[in-house]
PDB file of C-alpha atoms in Angstrom:
ATOM      1  CA  MET V 237      27.881-119.900-128.166  1.00  0.00           C
ATOM      2  CA  SER V 238      30.836-117.612-127.792  1.00  0.00           C
ATOM      3  CA  ASN V 239      28.455-114.805-127.809  1.00  0.00           C
ATOM      4  CA  ILE V 240      25.702-115.018-125.088  1.00  0.00           C
ATOM      5  CA  GLU V 241      23.803-111.861-126.278  1.00  0.00           C
ATOM      6  CA  ASP V 242      20.251-112.768-127.379  1.00  0.00           C
ATOM      7  CA  LYS V 243      20.512-116.310-126.179  1.00  0.00           C
ATOM      8  CA  SER V 244      17.869-117.847-124.069  1.00  0.00           C
ATOM      9  CA  ALA V 245      18.738-119.655-120.675  1.00  0.00           C
ATOM     10  CA  ILE V 246      17.206-121.473-118.062  1.00  0.00           C
ATOM     11  CA  VAL V 247      18.650-121.306-114.623  1.00  0.00           C
ATOM     12  CA  THR V 248      17.201-123.610-111.869  1.00  0.00           C
ATOM     13  CA  GLY V 249      17.518-122.593-108.220  1.00  0.00           C
ATOM     14  CA  ALA V 250      17.860-119.137-109.156  1.00  0.00           C
ATOM     15  CA  THR V 251      16.220-116.977-106.455  1.00  0.00           C
ATOM     16  CA  ARG V 252      19.363-116.633-104.208  1.00  0.00           C
ATOM     17  CA  GLY V 253      23.118-117.518-104.003  1.00  0.00           C
ATOM     18  CA  ILE V 254      25.020-119.070-107.017  1.00  0.00           C
ATOM     19  CA  GLY V 255      21.662-119.461-109.102  1.00  0.00           C
ATOM     20  CA  LEU V 256      20.907-115.750-108.799  1.00  0.00           C
ATOM     21  CA  ALA V 257      24.488-114.556-109.483  1.00  0.00           C
ATOM     22  CA  ILE V 258      24.232-116.622-112.585  1.00  0.00           C
ATOM     23  CA  ALA V 259      20.906-115.204-113.714  1.00  0.00           C
ATOM     24  CA  ARG V 260      22.375-111.746-113.253  1.00  0.00           C
ATOM     25  CA  ALA V 261      25.473-112.595-115.296  1.00  0.00           C
ATOM     26  CA  PHE V 262      23.411-113.691-118.118  1.00  0.00           C
ATOM     27  CA  LEU V 263      21.304-110.448-118.097  1.00  0.00           C
ATOM     28  CA  ASN V 264      24.277-108.394-117.861  1.00  0.00           C
ATOM     29  CA  ARG V 265      25.437-110.176-121.265  1.00  0.00           C
ATOM     30  CA  GLY V 266      22.204-109.448-123.013  1.00  0.00           C
ATOM     31  CA  ALA V 267      20.622-112.955-122.635  1.00  0.00           C
ATOM     32  CA  ARG V 268      17.027-113.678-121.815  1.00  0.00           C
ATOM     33  CA  VAL V 269      16.554-115.652-118.578  1.00  0.00           C
ATOM     34  CA  PHE V 270      13.844-118.026-117.408  1.00  0.00           C
ATOM     35  CA  ILE V 271      14.302-118.923-113.529  1.00  0.00           C
ATOM     36  CA  CYS V 272      12.606-121.244-111.234  1.00  0.00           C
ATOM     37  CA  ALA V 273      12.764-122.084-107.763  1.00  0.00           C
ATOM     38  CA  ARG V 274      10.366-124.078-105.323  1.00  0.00           C
ATOM     39  CA  THR V 275       8.756-121.071-103.533  1.00  0.00           C
ATOM     40  CA  PRO V 276       6.240-119.166-105.707  1.00  0.00           C
ATOM     41  CA  ALA V 277       6.668-116.050-103.636  1.00  0.00           C
ATOM     42  CA  ASP V 278      10.562-116.049-103.932  1.00  0.00           C
ATOM     43  CA  VAL V 279      10.194-116.573-107.598  1.00  0.00           C
ATOM     44  CA  GLU V 280       7.996-113.753-108.242  1.00  0.00           C
ATOM     45  CA  GLN V 281      10.001-111.438-106.175  1.00  0.00           C
ATOM     46  CA  THR V 282      13.243-112.290-107.936  1.00  0.00           C
ATOM     47  CA  VAL V 283      11.574-111.774-111.374  1.00  0.00           C
ATOM     48  CA  ALA V 284      10.170-108.477-110.395  1.00  0.00           C
ATOM     49  CA  THR V 285      13.481-107.331-108.952  1.00  0.00           C
ATOM     50  CA  LEU V 286      15.366-108.573-112.022  1.00  0.00           C
ATOM     51  CA  ALA V 287      12.771-107.074-114.504  1.00  0.00           C
ATOM     52  CA  LYS V 288      12.889-103.765-112.990  1.00  0.00           C
ATOM     53  CA  GLN V 289      16.734-103.517-113.629  1.00  0.00           C
ATOM     54  CA  TYR V 290      16.836-105.334-116.837  1.00  0.00           C
ATOM     55  CA  GLY V 291      13.461-105.153-118.416  1.00  0.00           C
ATOM     56  CA  ASP V 292      10.203-107.031-118.681  1.00  0.00           C
ATOM     57  CA  ASP V 293      11.204-108.861-121.849  1.00  0.00           C
ATOM     58  CA  ASP V 294      14.504-110.325-120.613  1.00  0.00           C
ATOM     59  CA  VAL V 295      13.458-112.156-117.415  1.00  0.00           C
ATOM     60  CA  HIS V 296      10.723-114.626-116.719  1.00  0.00           C
ATOM     61  CA  GLY V 297      10.163-117.597-114.208  1.00  0.00           C
ATOM     62  CA  VAL V 298       7.724-119.924-112.404  1.00  0.00           C
ATOM     63  CA  ALA V 299       7.696-121.945-109.348  1.00  0.00           C
ATOM     64  CA  CYS V 300       9.028-125.457-109.961  1.00  0.00           C
ATOM     65  CA  ASP V 301      10.292-128.346-107.650  1.00  0.00           C
ATOM     66  CA  VAL V 302      12.749-130.114-109.781  1.00  0.00           C
ATOM     67  CA  ARG V 303      12.076-133.385-107.698  1.00  0.00           C
ATOM     68  CA  SER V 304       8.854-133.678-109.836  1.00  0.00           C
ATOM     69  CA  SER V 305       9.103-134.751-113.315  1.00  0.00           C
ATOM     70  CA  ASP V 306       5.737-133.406-114.033  1.00  0.00           C
ATOM     71  CA  GLN V 307       6.536-129.743-112.685  1.00  0.00           C
ATOM     72  CA  VAL V 308       9.642-129.871-114.753  1.00  0.00           C
ATOM     73  CA  LYS V 309       8.036-130.699-117.992  1.00  0.00           C
ATOM     74  CA  ALA V 310       5.399-127.869-117.416  1.00  0.00           C
ATOM     75  CA  MET V 311       8.172-125.311-116.397  1.00  0.00           C
ATOM     76  CA  PHE V 312       9.896-126.147-119.798  1.00  0.00           C
ATOM     77  CA  ALA V 313       6.790-125.841-121.678  1.00  0.00           C
ATOM     78  CA  ARG V 314       6.145-122.515-120.124  1.00  0.00           C
ATOM     79  CA  ALA V 315       9.886-121.512-120.832  1.00  0.00           C
ATOM     80  CA  LYS V 316       9.474-122.578-124.438  1.00  0.00           C
ATOM     81  CA  GLU V 317       6.430-120.671-124.984  1.00  0.00           C
ATOM     82  CA  THR V 318       7.757-117.522-123.346  1.00  0.00           C
ATOM     83  CA  LEU V 319      11.335-117.477-124.851  1.00  0.00           C
ATOM     84  CA  GLY V 320      10.686-119.263-128.076  1.00  0.00           C
ATOM     85  CA  GLY V 321      13.280-121.740-127.541  1.00  0.00           C
ATOM     86  CA  ILE V 322      16.197-122.919-125.047  1.00  0.00           C
ATOM     87  CA  ASP V 323      19.669-122.489-125.860  1.00  0.00           C
ATOM     88  CA  ILE V 324      21.361-122.954-122.431  1.00  0.00           C
ATOM     89  CA  LEU V 325      20.475-124.774-119.435  1.00  0.00           C
ATOM     90  CA  ILE V 326      22.107-124.152-115.970  1.00  0.00           C
ATOM     91  CA  ASN V 327      21.266-127.052-113.447  1.00  0.00           C
ATOM     92  CA  ASN V 328      21.867-125.392-110.093  1.00  0.00           C
ATOM     93  CA  ALA V 329      19.168-126.318-108.014  1.00  0.00           C
ATOM     94  CA  GLY V 330      20.448-128.300-105.008  1.00  0.00           C
ATOM     95  CA  ILE V 331      20.212-129.169-101.279  1.00  0.00           C
ATOM     96  CA  GLY V 332      22.709-130.019 -98.724  1.00  0.00           C
ATOM     97  CA  SER V 333      22.733-132.825 -96.190  1.00  0.00           C
ATOM     98  CA  ARG V 334      24.906-133.444 -93.322  1.00  0.00           C
ATOM     99  CA  SER V 335      23.673-136.587 -91.510  1.00  0.00           C
ATOM    100  CA  TYR V 336      25.331-139.894 -90.788  1.00  0.00           C
ATOM    101  CA  VAL V 337      23.879-142.906 -92.393  1.00  0.00           C
ATOM    102  CA  GLU V 338      22.753-144.652 -89.180  1.00  0.00           C
ATOM    103  CA  SER V 339      20.628-141.621 -88.073  1.00  0.00           C
ATOM    104  CA  MET V 340      19.714-140.161 -91.505  1.00  0.00           C
ATOM    105  CA  PRO V 341      15.847-139.995 -92.156  1.00  0.00           C
ATOM    106  CA  VAL V 342      15.054-141.833 -95.270  1.00  0.00           C
ATOM    107  CA  GLU V 343      13.243-138.714 -96.375  1.00  0.00           C
ATOM    108  CA  GLU V 344      16.443-136.659 -96.244  1.00  0.00           C
ATOM    109  CA  TRP V 345      18.297-139.378 -98.429  1.00  0.00           C
ATOM    110  CA  ASP V 346      15.469-139.327-100.869  1.00  0.00           C
ATOM    111  CA  SER V 347      15.046-135.444-101.096  1.00  0.00           C
ATOM    112  CA  THR V 348      18.795-134.976-101.559  1.00  0.00           C
ATOM    113  CA  ILE V 349      19.208-137.517-104.281  1.00  0.00           C
ATOM    114  CA  GLN V 350      15.954-136.543-106.118  1.00  0.00           C
ATOM    115  CA  THR V 351      16.825-132.616-106.087  1.00  0.00           C
ATOM    116  CA  ASN V 352      20.643-132.971-106.620  1.00  0.00           C
ATOM    117  CA  LEU V 353      20.626-135.996-109.343  1.00  0.00           C
ATOM    118  CA  SER V 354      17.080-136.696-110.411  1.00  0.00           C
ATOM    119  CA  GLY V 355      16.299-133.154-110.942  1.00  0.00           C
ATOM    120  CA  VAL V 356      19.286-132.713-113.284  1.00  0.00           C
ATOM    121  CA  PHE V 357      18.160-135.730-115.389  1.00  0.00           C
ATOM    122  CA  TYR V 358      14.459-134.473-115.505  1.00  0.00           C
ATOM    123  CA  CYS V 359      15.584-130.968-116.807  1.00  0.00           C
ATOM    124  CA  CYS V 360      18.293-132.421-119.313  1.00  0.00           C
ATOM    125  CA  HIS V 361      15.559-134.813-120.488  1.00  0.00           C
ATOM    126  CA  GLU V 362      13.452-131.801-121.434  1.00  0.00           C
ATOM    127  CA  ALA V 363      16.066-129.585-122.510  1.00  0.00           C
ATOM    128  CA  LEU V 364      17.813-131.722-125.122  1.00  0.00           C
ATOM    129  CA  PRO V 365      15.083-131.861-127.823  1.00  0.00           C
ATOM    130  CA  LEU V 366      14.481-128.000-127.539  1.00  0.00           C
ATOM    131  CA  MET V 367      18.311-127.663-128.016  1.00  0.00           C
ATOM    132  CA  LYS V 368      18.264-129.947-131.109  1.00  0.00           C
ATOM    133  CA  GLU V 369      15.568-127.885-132.631  1.00  0.00           C
ATOM    134  CA  ARG V 370      17.830-124.917-132.271  1.00  0.00           C
ATOM    135  CA  GLY V 371      20.835-126.679-133.712  1.00  0.00           C
ATOM    136  CA  GLY V 372      22.711-127.071-130.533  1.00  0.00           C
ATOM    137  CA  GLY V 373      23.118-125.744-127.038  1.00  0.00           C
ATOM    138  CA  TYR V 374      24.802-125.848-123.776  1.00  0.00           C
ATOM    139  CA  ILE V 375      24.207-127.658-120.477  1.00  0.00           C
ATOM    140  CA  ILE V 376      26.165-126.782-117.350  1.00  0.00           C
ATOM    141  CA  ASN V 377      25.705-128.613-114.077  1.00  0.00           C
ATOM    142  CA  ILE V 378      26.698-127.170-110.916  1.00  0.00           C
ATOM    143  CA  GLY V 379      28.277-129.782-108.760  1.00  0.00           C
ATOM    144  CA  SER V 380      30.774-129.562-105.679  1.00  0.00           C
ATOM    145  CA  LEU V 381      34.147-130.573-104.831  1.00  0.00           C
ATOM    146  CA  ALA V 382      32.237-132.889-102.494  1.00  0.00           C
ATOM    147  CA  GLY V 383      31.712-134.756-105.835  1.00  0.00           C
ATOM    148  CA  LYS V 384      35.410-136.284-105.472  1.00  0.00           C
ATOM    149  CA  ASN V 385      36.150-135.529-101.750  1.00  0.00           C
ATOM    150  CA  ALA V 386      33.831-137.432 -99.397  1.00  0.00           C
ATOM    151  CA  PHE V 387      33.348-136.464 -95.746  1.00  0.00           C
ATOM    152  CA  PRO V 388      31.799-137.960 -92.661  1.00  0.00           C
ATOM    153  CA  GLY V 389      28.128-136.747 -92.462  1.00  0.00           C
ATOM    154  CA  GLY V 390      28.119-136.263 -96.317  1.00  0.00           C
ATOM    155  CA  ALA V 391      27.023-139.606 -97.489  1.00  0.00           C
ATOM    156  CA  ALA V 392      23.685-138.386 -99.197  1.00  0.00           C
ATOM    157  CA  TYR V 393      25.373-135.146-100.495  1.00  0.00           C
ATOM    158  CA  CYS V 394      28.524-136.755-101.669  1.00  0.00           C
ATOM    159  CA  ALA V 395      26.571-139.665-103.449  1.00  0.00           C
ATOM    160  CA  SER V 396      24.422-137.239-105.272  1.00  0.00           C
ATOM    161  CA  LYS V 397      27.458-135.025-106.421  1.00  0.00           C
ATOM    162  CA  PHE V 398      29.652-138.117-107.244  1.00  0.00           C
ATOM    163  CA  ALA V 399      26.815-139.274-109.426  1.00  0.00           C
ATOM    164  CA  LEU V 400      26.535-135.959-111.109  1.00  0.00           C
ATOM    165  CA  ILE V 401      29.961-136.392-112.409  1.00  0.00           C
ATOM    166  CA  GLY V 402      29.129-139.587-114.000  1.00  0.00           C
ATOM    167  CA  PHE V 403      26.061-138.424-115.425  1.00  0.00           C
ATOM    168  CA  SER V 404      27.544-135.271-116.790  1.00  0.00           C
ATOM    169  CA  GLU V 405      30.374-137.111-118.443  1.00  0.00           C
ATOM    170  CA  ALA V 406      28.169-139.737-119.893  1.00  0.00           C
ATOM    171  CA  LEU V 407      25.800-137.015-121.279  1.00  0.00           C
ATOM    172  CA  MET V 408      28.524-135.094-122.712  1.00  0.00           C
ATOM    173  CA  GLN V 409      29.640-137.869-124.857  1.00  0.00           C
ATOM    174  CA  GLU V 410      25.960-138.749-125.999  1.00  0.00           C
ATOM    175  CA  VAL V 411      25.200-135.215-127.310  1.00  0.00           C
ATOM    176  CA  ARG V 412      28.531-133.699-128.276  1.00  0.00           C
ATOM    177  CA  HIS V 413      27.850-134.515-132.066  1.00  0.00           C
ATOM    178  CA  ASP V 414      24.551-132.860-131.915  1.00  0.00           C
ATOM    179  CA  HIS V 415      26.358-129.463-131.103  1.00  0.00           C
ATOM    180  CA  ILE V 416      25.268-129.706-127.574  1.00  0.00           C
ATOM    181  CA  ARG V 417      28.227-129.177-125.223  1.00  0.00           C
ATOM    182  CA  VAL V 418      28.052-130.333-121.481  1.00  0.00           C
ATOM    183  CA  SER V 419      30.092-129.135-118.588  1.00  0.00           C
ATOM    184  CA  TYR V 420      30.226-129.465-114.832  1.00  0.00           C
ATOM    185  CA  VAL V 421      31.404-126.856-112.348  1.00  0.00           C
ATOM    186  CA  MET V 422      32.747-128.030-108.884  1.00  0.00           C
ATOM    187  CA  PRO V 423      32.862-125.248-106.628  1.00  0.00           C
ATOM    188  CA  GLY V 424      34.609-125.281-102.997  1.00  0.00           C
ATOM    189  CA  SER V 425      33.316-123.492-100.097  1.00  0.00           C
ATOM    190  CA  VAL V 426      30.835-120.663-101.307  1.00  0.00           C
ATOM    191  CA  ASN V 427      29.862-117.633 -99.056  1.00  0.00           C
ATOM    192  CA  THR V 428      26.141-117.406 -99.920  1.00  0.00           C
ATOM    193  CA  SER V 429      25.146-115.412 -96.640  1.00  0.00           C
ATOM    194  CA  PHE V 430      25.770-111.766 -97.570  1.00  0.00           C
ATOM    195  CA  ALA V 431      24.480-109.025 -95.277  1.00  0.00           C
ATOM    196  CA  GLN V 432      21.964-106.607 -96.751  1.00  0.00           C
ATOM    197  CA  SER V 433      24.823-104.104 -96.721  1.00  0.00           C
ATOM    198  CA  GLY V 434      26.560-106.226 -99.259  1.00  0.00           C
ATOM    199  CA  GLU V 435      29.330-106.997 -96.881  1.00  0.00           C
ATOM    200  CA  GLN V 436      30.689-110.330 -96.199  1.00  0.00           C
ATOM    201  CA  ASP V 437      30.787-112.017 -92.711  1.00  0.00           C
ATOM    202  CA  PRO V 438      34.572-111.690 -91.806  1.00  0.00           C
ATOM    203  CA  GLU V 439      34.444-115.317 -90.462  1.00  0.00           C
ATOM    204  CA  THR V 440      33.660-116.614 -93.924  1.00  0.00           C
ATOM    205  CA  SER V 441      35.371-113.905 -96.243  1.00  0.00           C
ATOM    206  CA  TRP V 442      37.876-116.408 -97.368  1.00  0.00           C
ATOM    207  CA  LYS V 443      35.128-118.452 -99.131  1.00  0.00           C
ATOM    208  CA  LEU V 444      34.259-118.116-102.756  1.00  0.00           C
ATOM    209  CA  ALA V 445      31.568-115.517-103.717  1.00  0.00           C
ATOM    210  CA  PRO V 446      28.734-116.610-105.873  1.00  0.00           C
ATOM    211  CA  GLU V 447      29.819-114.341-108.442  1.00  0.00           C
ATOM    212  CA  ASP V 448      33.127-116.416-108.761  1.00  0.00           C
ATOM    213  CA  VAL V 449      30.990-119.415-109.740  1.00  0.00           C
ATOM    214  CA  ALA V 450      28.988-117.159-112.198  1.00  0.00           C
ATOM    215  CA  THR V 451      32.192-116.167-113.712  1.00  0.00           C
ATOM    216  CA  ALA V 452      33.287-119.842-114.155  1.00  0.00           C
ATOM    217  CA  VAL V 453      29.974-120.468-115.994  1.00  0.00           C
ATOM    218  CA  MET V 454      30.125-117.488-118.368  1.00  0.00           C
ATOM    219  CA  ASN V 455      33.854-118.451-119.145  1.00  0.00           C
ATOM    220  CA  LEU V 456      32.530-121.723-120.281  1.00  0.00           C
ATOM    221  CA  LEU V 457      29.846-120.436-122.455  1.00  0.00           C
ATOM    222  CA  GLU V 458      32.304-117.758-124.060  1.00  0.00           C
ATOM    223  CA  MET V 459      34.857-120.337-125.121  1.00  0.00           C
ATOM    224  CA  ASP V 460      35.211-121.077-128.645  1.00  0.00           C
ATOM    225  CA  PRO V 461      32.910-123.901-129.504  1.00  0.00           C
ATOM    226  CA  ARG V 462      35.828-126.072-130.904  1.00  0.00           C
ATOM    227  CA  ALA V 463      37.166-126.436-127.296  1.00  0.00           C
ATOM    228  CA  LEU V 464      35.251-128.139-124.380  1.00  0.00           C
ATOM    229  CA  ALA V 465      36.381-127.690-120.843  1.00  0.00           C
ATOM    230  CA  SER V 466      34.080-130.565-119.719  1.00  0.00           C
ATOM    231  CA  ARG V 467      35.020-130.073-115.880  1.00  0.00           C
ATOM    232  CA  VAL V 468      36.114-126.988-114.056  1.00  0.00           C
ATOM    233  CA  GLU V 469      37.109-126.729-110.272  1.00  0.00           C
ATOM    234  CA  ARG V 470      36.971-123.664-108.545  1.00  0.00           C
ATOM    235  CA  ARG V 471      38.030-123.305-104.905  1.00  0.00           C
ATOM    236  CA  PRO V 472      39.084-120.512-102.211  1.00  0.00           C
ATOM    237  CA  SER V 473      42.546-119.450-102.981  1.00  0.00           C
ATOM    238  CA  GLU V 474      43.325-119.066 -99.186  1.00  0.00           C
ATOM    239  CA  PRO V 475      41.021-121.434 -97.359  1.00  0.00           C
ATOM    240  CA  LYS V 476      40.915-121.029 -93.422  1.00  0.00           C
ATOM    241  CA  LYS V 477      43.736-122.923 -91.805  1.00  0.00           C
TER     242      LYS V 477
END
């Protein structure tokens, strides 16, 4: 996988922020990308924008709510039909939660766990047979430093990200001899609120940019296959005091 060119990749949650930065990084390296997100209009607009820059043959996508195993199955079937196979899966789709347990609506707990954890399982479950057909592949799960640093009000979010670590490490050991590598990236604070001018809000300019996380993903993929960095932490170098 040290050469990303001509590989086929799925990126979930790819219409903005980290997912969009990762999709662009793939396209800049000559890969073909299939994106998904929950809102059909966002997917259509993002595909159209990227296709105008990179070409219609290299970027495709459909709306998919990763909380639904049926939608995930349909999305992977469409991706295989479109791309001919899957080499790389980036599980980026996720939502936040900042509620104390006592006052947290049950629906918020369910949505957080289903999106951030069950959605990853559904996608991996569909991707693995397709990667084995290709003789191998790479799965990268986008986690968070909240996966090891709990905070009040973060019970649902932290639980989902703590669990993602265990899931990723178990999966890594299950499929390593099938020539499928599994890693997870744990970003700290990421500035995903960019002005249309491209300038960062000065109040949040200390945070990581989405491109910083995309670079970490590309570094993993471009590493010699004999080596595996199963866990990458990336944090702001000078956080706000």
